[in-house]
Coordinates of C-alpha atoms in Angstrom, one line a residue:
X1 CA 125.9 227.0 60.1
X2 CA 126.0 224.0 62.6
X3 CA 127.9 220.6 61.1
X4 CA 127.3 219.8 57.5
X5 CA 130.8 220.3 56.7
X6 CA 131.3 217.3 54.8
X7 CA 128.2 218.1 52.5
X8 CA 129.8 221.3 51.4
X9 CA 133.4 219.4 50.8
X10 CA 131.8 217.4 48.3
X11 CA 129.5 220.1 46.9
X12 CA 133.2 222.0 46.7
X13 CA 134.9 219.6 44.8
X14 CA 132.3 218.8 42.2
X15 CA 132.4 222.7 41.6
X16 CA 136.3 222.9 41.1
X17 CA 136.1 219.6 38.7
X18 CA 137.1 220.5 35.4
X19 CA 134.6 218.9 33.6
X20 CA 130.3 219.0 33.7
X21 CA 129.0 217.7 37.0
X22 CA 125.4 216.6 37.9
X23 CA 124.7 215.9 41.7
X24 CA 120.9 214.9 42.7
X25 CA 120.5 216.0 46.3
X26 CA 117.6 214.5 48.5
X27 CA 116.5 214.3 51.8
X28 CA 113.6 213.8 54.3
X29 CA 112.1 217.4 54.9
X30 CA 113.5 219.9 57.0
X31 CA 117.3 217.9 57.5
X32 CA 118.8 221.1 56.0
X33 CA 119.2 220.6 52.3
X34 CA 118.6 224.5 51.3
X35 CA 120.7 225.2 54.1
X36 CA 123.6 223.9 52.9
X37 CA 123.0 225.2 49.2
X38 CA 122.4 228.3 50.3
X39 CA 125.8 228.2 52.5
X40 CA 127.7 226.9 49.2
X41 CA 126.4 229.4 47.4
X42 CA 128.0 232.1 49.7
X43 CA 131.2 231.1 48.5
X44 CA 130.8 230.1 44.4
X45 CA 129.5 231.6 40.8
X46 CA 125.9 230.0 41.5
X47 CA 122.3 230.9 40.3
X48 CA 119.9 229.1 43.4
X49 CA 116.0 228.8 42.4
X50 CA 113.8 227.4 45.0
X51 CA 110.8 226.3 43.0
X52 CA 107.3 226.7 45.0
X53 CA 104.4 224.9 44.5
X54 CA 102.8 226.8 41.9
X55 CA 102.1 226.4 38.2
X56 CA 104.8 225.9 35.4
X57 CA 104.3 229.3 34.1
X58 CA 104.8 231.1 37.3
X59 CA 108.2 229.0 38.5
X60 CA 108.9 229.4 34.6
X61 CA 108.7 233.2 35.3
X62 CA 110.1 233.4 38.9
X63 CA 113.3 231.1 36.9
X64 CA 113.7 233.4 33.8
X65 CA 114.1 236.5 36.3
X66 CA 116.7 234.9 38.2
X67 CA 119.1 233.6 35.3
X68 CA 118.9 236.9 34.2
X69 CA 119.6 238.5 36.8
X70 CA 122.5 236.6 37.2
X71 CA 123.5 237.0 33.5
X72 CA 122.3 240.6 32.4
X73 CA 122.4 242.1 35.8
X74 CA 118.4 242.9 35.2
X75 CA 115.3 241.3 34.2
X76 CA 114.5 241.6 30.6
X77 CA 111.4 239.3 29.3
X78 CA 109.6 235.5 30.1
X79 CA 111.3 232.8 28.5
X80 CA 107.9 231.3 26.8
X81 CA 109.7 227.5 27.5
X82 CA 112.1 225.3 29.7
X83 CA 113.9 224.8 26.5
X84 CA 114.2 228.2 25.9
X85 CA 115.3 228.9 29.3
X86 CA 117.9 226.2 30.0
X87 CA 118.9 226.8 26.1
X88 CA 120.0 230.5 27.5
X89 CA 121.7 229.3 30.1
X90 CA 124.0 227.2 27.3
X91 CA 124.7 230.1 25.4
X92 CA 125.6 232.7 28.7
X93 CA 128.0 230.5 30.5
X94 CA 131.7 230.9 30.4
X95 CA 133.0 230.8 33.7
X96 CA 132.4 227.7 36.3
X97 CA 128.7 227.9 37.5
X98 CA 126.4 226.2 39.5
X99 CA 122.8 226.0 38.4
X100 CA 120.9 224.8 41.5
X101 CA 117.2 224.2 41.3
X102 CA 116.0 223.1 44.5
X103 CA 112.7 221.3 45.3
X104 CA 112.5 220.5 41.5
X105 CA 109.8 218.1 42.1
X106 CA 107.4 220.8 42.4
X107 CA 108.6 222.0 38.8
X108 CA 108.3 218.4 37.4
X109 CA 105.0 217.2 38.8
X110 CA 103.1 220.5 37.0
X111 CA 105.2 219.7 34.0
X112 CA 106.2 216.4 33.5
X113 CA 108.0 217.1 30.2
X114 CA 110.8 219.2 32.0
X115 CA 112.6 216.3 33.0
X116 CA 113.3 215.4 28.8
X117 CA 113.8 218.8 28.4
X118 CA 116.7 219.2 30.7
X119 CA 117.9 215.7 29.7
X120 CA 117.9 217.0 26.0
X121 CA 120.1 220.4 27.6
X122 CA 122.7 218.1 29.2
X123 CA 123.1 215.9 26.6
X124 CA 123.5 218.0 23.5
X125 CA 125.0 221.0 25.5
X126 CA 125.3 221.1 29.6
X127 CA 128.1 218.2 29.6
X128 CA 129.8 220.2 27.5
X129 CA 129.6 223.3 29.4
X130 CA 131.4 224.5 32.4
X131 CA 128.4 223.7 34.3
X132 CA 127.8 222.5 37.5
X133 CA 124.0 221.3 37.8
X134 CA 122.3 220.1 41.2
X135 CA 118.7 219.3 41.1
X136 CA 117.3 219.4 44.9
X137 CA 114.3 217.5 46.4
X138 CA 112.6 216.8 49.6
X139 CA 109.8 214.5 47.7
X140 CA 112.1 210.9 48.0
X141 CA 110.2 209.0 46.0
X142 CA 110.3 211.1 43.3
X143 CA 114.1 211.5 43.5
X144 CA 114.8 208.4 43.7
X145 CA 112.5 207.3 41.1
X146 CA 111.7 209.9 38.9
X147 CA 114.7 211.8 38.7
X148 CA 116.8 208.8 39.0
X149 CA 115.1 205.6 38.3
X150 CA 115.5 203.1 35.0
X151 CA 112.2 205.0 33.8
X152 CA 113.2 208.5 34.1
X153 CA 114.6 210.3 31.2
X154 CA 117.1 211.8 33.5
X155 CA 118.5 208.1 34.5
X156 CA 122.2 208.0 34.8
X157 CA 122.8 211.4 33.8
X158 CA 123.8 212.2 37.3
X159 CA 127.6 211.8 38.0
X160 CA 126.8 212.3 41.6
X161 CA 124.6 211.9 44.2
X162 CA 124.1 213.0 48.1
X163 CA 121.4 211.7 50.5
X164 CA 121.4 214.6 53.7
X165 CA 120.7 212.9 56.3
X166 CA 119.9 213.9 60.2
X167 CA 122.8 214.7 62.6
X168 CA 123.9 212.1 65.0
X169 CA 123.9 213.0 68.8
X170 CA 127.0 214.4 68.5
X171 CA 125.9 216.6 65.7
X172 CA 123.0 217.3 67.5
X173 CA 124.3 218.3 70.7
X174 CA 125.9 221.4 69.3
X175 CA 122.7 223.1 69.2
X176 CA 122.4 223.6 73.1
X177 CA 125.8 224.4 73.6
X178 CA 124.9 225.7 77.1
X179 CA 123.2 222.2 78.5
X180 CA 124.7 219.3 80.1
X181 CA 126.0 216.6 78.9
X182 CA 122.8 214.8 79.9
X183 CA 120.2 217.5 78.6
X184 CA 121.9 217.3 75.7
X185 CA 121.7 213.3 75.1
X186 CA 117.8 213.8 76.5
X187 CA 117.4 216.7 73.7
X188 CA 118.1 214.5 70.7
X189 CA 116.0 211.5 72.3
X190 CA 113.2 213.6 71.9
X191 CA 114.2 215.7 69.1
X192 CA 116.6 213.5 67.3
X193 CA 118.9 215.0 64.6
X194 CA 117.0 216.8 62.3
X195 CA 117.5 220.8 62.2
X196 CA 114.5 221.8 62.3
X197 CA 113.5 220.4 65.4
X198 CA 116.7 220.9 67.0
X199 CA 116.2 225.0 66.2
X200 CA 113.0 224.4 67.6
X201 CA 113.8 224.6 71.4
X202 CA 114.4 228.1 72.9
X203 CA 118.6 226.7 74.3
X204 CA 117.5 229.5 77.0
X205 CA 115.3 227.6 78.7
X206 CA 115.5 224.0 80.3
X207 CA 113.9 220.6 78.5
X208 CA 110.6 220.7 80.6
X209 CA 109.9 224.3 80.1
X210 CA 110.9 223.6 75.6
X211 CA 108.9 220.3 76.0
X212 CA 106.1 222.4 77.5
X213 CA 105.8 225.2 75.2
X214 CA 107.1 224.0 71.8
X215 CA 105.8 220.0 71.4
X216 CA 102.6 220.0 74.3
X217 CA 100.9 223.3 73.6
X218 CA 98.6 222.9 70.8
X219 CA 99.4 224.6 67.7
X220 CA 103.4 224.7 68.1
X221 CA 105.4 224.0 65.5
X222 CA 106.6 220.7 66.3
X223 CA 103.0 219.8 68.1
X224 CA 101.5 219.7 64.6
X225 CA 104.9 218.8 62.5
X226 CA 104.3 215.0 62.3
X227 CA 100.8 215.8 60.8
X228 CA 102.2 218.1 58.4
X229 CA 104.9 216.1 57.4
X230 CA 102.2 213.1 56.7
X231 CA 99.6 215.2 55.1
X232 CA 102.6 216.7 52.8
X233 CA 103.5 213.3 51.7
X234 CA 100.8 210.9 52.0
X235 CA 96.9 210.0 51.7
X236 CA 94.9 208.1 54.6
X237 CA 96.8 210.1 57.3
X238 CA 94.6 208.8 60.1
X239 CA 95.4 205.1 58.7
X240 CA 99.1 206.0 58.9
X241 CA 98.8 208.0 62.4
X242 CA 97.7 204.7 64.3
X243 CA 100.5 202.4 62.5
X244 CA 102.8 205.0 63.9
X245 CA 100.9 204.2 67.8
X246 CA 101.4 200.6 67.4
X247 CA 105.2 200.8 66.4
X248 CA 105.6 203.3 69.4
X249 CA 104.6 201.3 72.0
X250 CA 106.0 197.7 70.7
X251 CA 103.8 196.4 68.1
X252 CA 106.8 196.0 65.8
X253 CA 105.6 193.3 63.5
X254 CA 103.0 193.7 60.4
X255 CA 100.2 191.2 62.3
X256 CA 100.6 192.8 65.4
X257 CA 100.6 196.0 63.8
X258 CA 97.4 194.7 61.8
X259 CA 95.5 193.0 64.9
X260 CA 96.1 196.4 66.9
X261 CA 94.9 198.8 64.5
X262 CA 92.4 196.5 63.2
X263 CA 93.3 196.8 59.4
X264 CA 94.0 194.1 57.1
X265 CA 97.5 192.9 57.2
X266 CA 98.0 193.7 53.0
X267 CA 97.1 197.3 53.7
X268 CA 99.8 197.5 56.7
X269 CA 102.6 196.0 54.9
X270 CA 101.8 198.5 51.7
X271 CA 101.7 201.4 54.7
X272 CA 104.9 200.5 56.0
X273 CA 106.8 200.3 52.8
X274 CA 105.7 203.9 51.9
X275 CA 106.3 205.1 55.9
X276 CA 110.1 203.6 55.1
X277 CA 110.5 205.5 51.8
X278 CA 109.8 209.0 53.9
X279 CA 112.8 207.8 56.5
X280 CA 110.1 208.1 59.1
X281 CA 110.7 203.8 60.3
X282 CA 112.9 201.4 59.1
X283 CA 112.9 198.1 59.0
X284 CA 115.5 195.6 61.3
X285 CA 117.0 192.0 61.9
X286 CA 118.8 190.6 64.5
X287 CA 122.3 191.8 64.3
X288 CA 124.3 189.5 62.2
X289 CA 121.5 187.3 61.1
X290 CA 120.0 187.1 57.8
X291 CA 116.7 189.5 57.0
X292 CA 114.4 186.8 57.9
X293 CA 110.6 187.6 57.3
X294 CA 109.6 186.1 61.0
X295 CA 112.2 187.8 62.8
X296 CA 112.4 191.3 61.0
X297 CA 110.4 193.5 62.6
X298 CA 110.0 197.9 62.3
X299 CA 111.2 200.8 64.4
X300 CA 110.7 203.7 64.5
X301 CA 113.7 205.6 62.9
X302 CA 113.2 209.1 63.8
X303 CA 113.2 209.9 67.4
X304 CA 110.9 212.9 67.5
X305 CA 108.1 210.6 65.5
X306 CA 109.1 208.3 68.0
X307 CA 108.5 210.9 71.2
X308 CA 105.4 212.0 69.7
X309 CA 103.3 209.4 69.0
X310 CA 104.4 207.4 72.2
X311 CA 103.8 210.5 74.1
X312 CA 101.9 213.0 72.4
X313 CA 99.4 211.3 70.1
X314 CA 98.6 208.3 72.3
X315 CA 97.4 210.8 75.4
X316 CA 96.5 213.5 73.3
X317 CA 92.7 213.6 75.4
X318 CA 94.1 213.2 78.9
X319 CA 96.9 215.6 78.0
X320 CA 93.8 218.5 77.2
X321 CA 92.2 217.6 80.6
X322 CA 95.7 217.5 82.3
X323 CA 96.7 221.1 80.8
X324 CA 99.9 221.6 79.4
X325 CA 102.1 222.2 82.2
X326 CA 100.5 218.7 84.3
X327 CA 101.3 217.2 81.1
X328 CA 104.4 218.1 80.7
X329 CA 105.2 216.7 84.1
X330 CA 103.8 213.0 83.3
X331 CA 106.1 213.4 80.3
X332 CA 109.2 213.7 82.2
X333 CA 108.5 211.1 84.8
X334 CA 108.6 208.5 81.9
X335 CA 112.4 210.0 80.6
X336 CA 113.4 207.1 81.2
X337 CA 111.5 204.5 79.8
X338 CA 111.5 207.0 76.6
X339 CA 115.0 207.1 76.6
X340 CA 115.5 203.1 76.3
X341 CA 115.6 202.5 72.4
X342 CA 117.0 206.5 72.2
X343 CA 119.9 205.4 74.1
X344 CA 120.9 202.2 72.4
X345 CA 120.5 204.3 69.1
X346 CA 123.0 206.8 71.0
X347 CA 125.7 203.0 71.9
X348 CA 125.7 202.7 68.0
X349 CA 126.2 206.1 66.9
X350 CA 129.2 206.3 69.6
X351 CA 130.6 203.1 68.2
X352 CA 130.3 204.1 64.5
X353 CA 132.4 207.3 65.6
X354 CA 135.0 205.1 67.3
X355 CA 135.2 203.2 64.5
X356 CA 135.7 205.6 61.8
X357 CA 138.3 207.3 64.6
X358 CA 139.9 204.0 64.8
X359 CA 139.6 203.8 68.6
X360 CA 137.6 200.2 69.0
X361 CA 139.2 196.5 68.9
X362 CA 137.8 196.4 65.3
X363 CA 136.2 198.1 62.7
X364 CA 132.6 196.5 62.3
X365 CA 131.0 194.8 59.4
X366 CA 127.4 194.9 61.1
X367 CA 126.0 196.9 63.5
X368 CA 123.0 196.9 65.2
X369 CA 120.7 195.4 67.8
X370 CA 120.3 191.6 68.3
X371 CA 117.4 189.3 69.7
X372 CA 116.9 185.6 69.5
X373 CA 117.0 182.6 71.3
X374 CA 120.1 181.8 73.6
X375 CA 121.0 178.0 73.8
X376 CA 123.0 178.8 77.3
X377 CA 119.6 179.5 79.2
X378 CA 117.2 178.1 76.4
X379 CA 115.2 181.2 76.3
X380 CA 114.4 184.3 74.6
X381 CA 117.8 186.8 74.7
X382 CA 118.5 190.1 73.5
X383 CA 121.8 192.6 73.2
X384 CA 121.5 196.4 73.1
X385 CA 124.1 196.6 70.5
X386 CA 126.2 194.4 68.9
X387 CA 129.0 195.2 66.9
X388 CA 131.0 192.2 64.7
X389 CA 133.6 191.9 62.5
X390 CA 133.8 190.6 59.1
X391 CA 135.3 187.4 59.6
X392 CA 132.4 186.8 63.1
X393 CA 135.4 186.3 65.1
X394 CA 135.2 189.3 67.1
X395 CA 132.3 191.1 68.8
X396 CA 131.9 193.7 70.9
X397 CA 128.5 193.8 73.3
X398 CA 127.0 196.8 74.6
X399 CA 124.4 197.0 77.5
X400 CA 123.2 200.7 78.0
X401 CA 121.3 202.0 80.7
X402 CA 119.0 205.4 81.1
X403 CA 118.0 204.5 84.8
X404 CA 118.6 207.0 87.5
X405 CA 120.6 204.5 89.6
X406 CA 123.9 203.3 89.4
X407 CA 123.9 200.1 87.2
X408 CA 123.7 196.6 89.1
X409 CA 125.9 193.7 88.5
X410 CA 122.5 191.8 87.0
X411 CA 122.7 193.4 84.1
X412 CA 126.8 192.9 84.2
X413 CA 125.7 189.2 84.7
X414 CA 122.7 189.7 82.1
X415 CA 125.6 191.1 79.3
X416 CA 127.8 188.2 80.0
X417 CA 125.4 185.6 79.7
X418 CA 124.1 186.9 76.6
X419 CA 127.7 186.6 75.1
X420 CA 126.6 182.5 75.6
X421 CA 124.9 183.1 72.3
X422 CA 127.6 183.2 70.2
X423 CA 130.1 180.3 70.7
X424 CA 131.7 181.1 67.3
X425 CA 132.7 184.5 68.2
X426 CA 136.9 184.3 69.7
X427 CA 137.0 187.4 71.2
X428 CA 134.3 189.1 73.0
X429 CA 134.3 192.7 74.6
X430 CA 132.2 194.1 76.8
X431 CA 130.9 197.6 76.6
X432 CA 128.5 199.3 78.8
X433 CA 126.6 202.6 79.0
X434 CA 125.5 204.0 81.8
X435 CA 123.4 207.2 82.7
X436 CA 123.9 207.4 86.6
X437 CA 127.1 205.1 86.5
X438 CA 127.9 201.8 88.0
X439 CA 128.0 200.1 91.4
X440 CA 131.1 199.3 93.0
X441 CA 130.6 195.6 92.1
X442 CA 130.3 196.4 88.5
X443 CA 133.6 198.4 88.6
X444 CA 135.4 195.7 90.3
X445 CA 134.4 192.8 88.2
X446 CA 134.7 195.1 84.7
X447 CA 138.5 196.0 86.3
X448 CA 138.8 192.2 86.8
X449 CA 137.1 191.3 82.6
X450 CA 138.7 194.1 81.3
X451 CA 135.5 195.8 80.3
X452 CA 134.6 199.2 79.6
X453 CA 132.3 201.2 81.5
X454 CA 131.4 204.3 79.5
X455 CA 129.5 207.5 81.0
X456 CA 127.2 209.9 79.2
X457 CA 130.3 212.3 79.4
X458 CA 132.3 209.9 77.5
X459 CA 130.3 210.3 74.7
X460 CA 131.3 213.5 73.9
X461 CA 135.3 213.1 74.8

């Protein structure tokens, strides 16, 4: 199994606690959540059940033949309730053992009872118990509200809790261990870090050809993925399908969002909230500032949502007349431009690294990209990413580039004059990030400022 391995440390040492432990797992679907279950179970006295999307007598069966199993070492008879079931599992247990029920939504939205059920079990028995419960669940809302929230009968029962999340680039890029450095940064533009996606591309074959075969040609996995994911989650898919359009090509704020789709702006700002909940976009201020209503706007978060509509969905008709492999070609004249927001999510993750390696100036208090007005050239400004301390006397600025020339002292110039913006900050460093490296002007004058000039092999050094 790729990564994950701090996951399983802390599944580890919940299972060699010496007391009852209750971890609520959760994640956006397909990061890898059964994955890493099924890799902890490898190693542990553990009875996995992956519920399905059936009715509560038939997970109820498919559950009562497992924990016997398990127990007996053979299937004897139904349990005829979840009481009766979890009940057994209070009287059978002597040894440490993990009772995993993963995707227990499904269980709980036939039968909503189960969650008092299993809250009566812990509280008059499991706790008790050398038991180690995790309750699994790719529906967020639901895990986060009804298996955790003030409402739920299960609230504050946990003693742990573990949001999987996708891989960085870093992560990432160990799933084409035989592409560049490059190929690899352009594979988790378009791919981002989520494992399912990442699996998706054949490493055998180059980007063009993957792009090509597994996201252009109709019917691929990851051509109809974003639909499924939405259709899985959500109502009004279509409604949701053109918010995701705007926000891909730079409508980023709920009237322009509104005024592009032609909805009213109520309706968008209720879409958005639930299109954050799924991890799909997320919502962003300035760097530094405050979460200001008029100068928050939305991104999207996940770069393959981000690839596809940009890409996919918004040329879907010309792509058909095109044919695939034309298409695919348009597609990978625009790497570039794709790349842009990509890249400066690629700056951050690098710094966060750094940072939790100890390796920058400072360790950062915020993080993030910055945009605003600049005093110095009265005028609209903006920074890649910005890093800054807690006490806002330090900052470190990052300009990053995806361009297949070597970058110009302009946007040296550009970095240093965006600095301007922020007379408060003492001590400024500048960081750039280049794709095709710098001019010898650049390299002179960063020699002279003592700036750093990073290249896409320094990202993985």
């Amino acid at each position: 199994m790729i990564g994950r391995s701090k996951e399983l440390e802390h599944l580890y040492s919940l299972y060699e606690s010496n007391s009852f432990e209750y971890l609520v797992m959760y994640g956006r679907r397909r990061v890898g959540k059964s994955t890493i279950l099924l890799e902890f179970c490898k190693n542990t006295n553990s009875i996995y059940y992956p519920a399905k999307e059936k009715n509560d007598p038939l997970n109820l069966l498919d559950f009562s033949k497992i924990i016997q199993l398990h127990f007996e070492g053979t299937y004897i008879s139904p349990f005829d309730s979840w009481e009766a079931a979890f009940d057994y599992i209070s009287k059978r247990v002597i040894d440490r053992t993990a009772i995993i029920i993963d995707e227990f939504p499904y269980i709980a939205e036939e039968n909503e009872s189960v969650k008092s059920i299993l809250q009566h079990a812990i509280d008059l028995s499991w706790k008790y118990k050398n038991i180690f419960l995790i309750l699994c669940g790719s529906s967020l809302k639901m895990m986060e509200e009804d298996v955790m929230g003030s409402e739920s009968p299960l609230h504050d029962r946990q003693t742990s809790k573990m949001e999987v999340k996708p891989f960085d680039y870093f992560e990432s890029a160990l799933f084409f261990p035989s592409y560049s450095n490059e190929d690899k940064i352009i594979a988790y533009g378009i791919l981002g870090g989520v494992p399912r996606y990442l699996e998706a591309f054949d490493i055998n074959k180059e980007i063009d050809t993957n792009i090509e075969t597994k996201i252009v040609k109709e019917g691929s996995f990851l051509h109809e993925e974003t639909e499924n994911v939405l259709k899985a989650e959500l109502r009004d898919t279509n409604v949701y399908n053109s918010i995701l359009a705007a926000i891909s090509i730079g409508k980023n704020r709920p009237n322009e969002i509104a005024d592009y789709i032609h909805e009213e702006k109520t309706k968008v700002s209720k879409y958005l909230i639930k299109l954050q909940a799924l991890r799909i976009i997320e919502k962003i201020a300035p760097c530094g500032e405050p979460d200001i209503k008029h100068k928050s706007i939305y991104v999207i978060s996940d770069n393959y949502f981000s690839f596809y509509f940009r890409c996919i969905f918004s040329n879907s008709f010309y792509f058909t007349l095109l044919g695939e492999k034309d298409a695919t070609k348009e597609i990978m004249k625009d790497v570039p431009s794709i790349m842009g927001y990509a890249f400066e999510r690629v700056a951050k993750e690098y710094l966060l690294r750094k940072a939790k390696e100890r390796k920058l100036p400072f360790v950062p208090y915020d993080i993030g990209r910055w945009w605003g007005n600049n005093p110095y050239i009265k005028n609209q400004d903006d920074v890649d990413v910005l890093a800054i301390d807690k006490t806002k006397k330090k900052a470190i600025f990052m300009e990053c580039k995806f361009t297949s020339s070597p970058m110009p002292i302009k946007e040296y110039d550009d970095l240093v004059t965006a600095t301007k913006a922020f007379p408060y900050i003492e001590e400024k460093y500048l960081y750039f990030l280049s794709r095709s490296g710098y001019t010898e002007e650049v390299r002179k004058r960063a020699e002279t400022d003592g700036a750093v000039l990073l290249s896409i092999d320094d990202l993985f050094s």
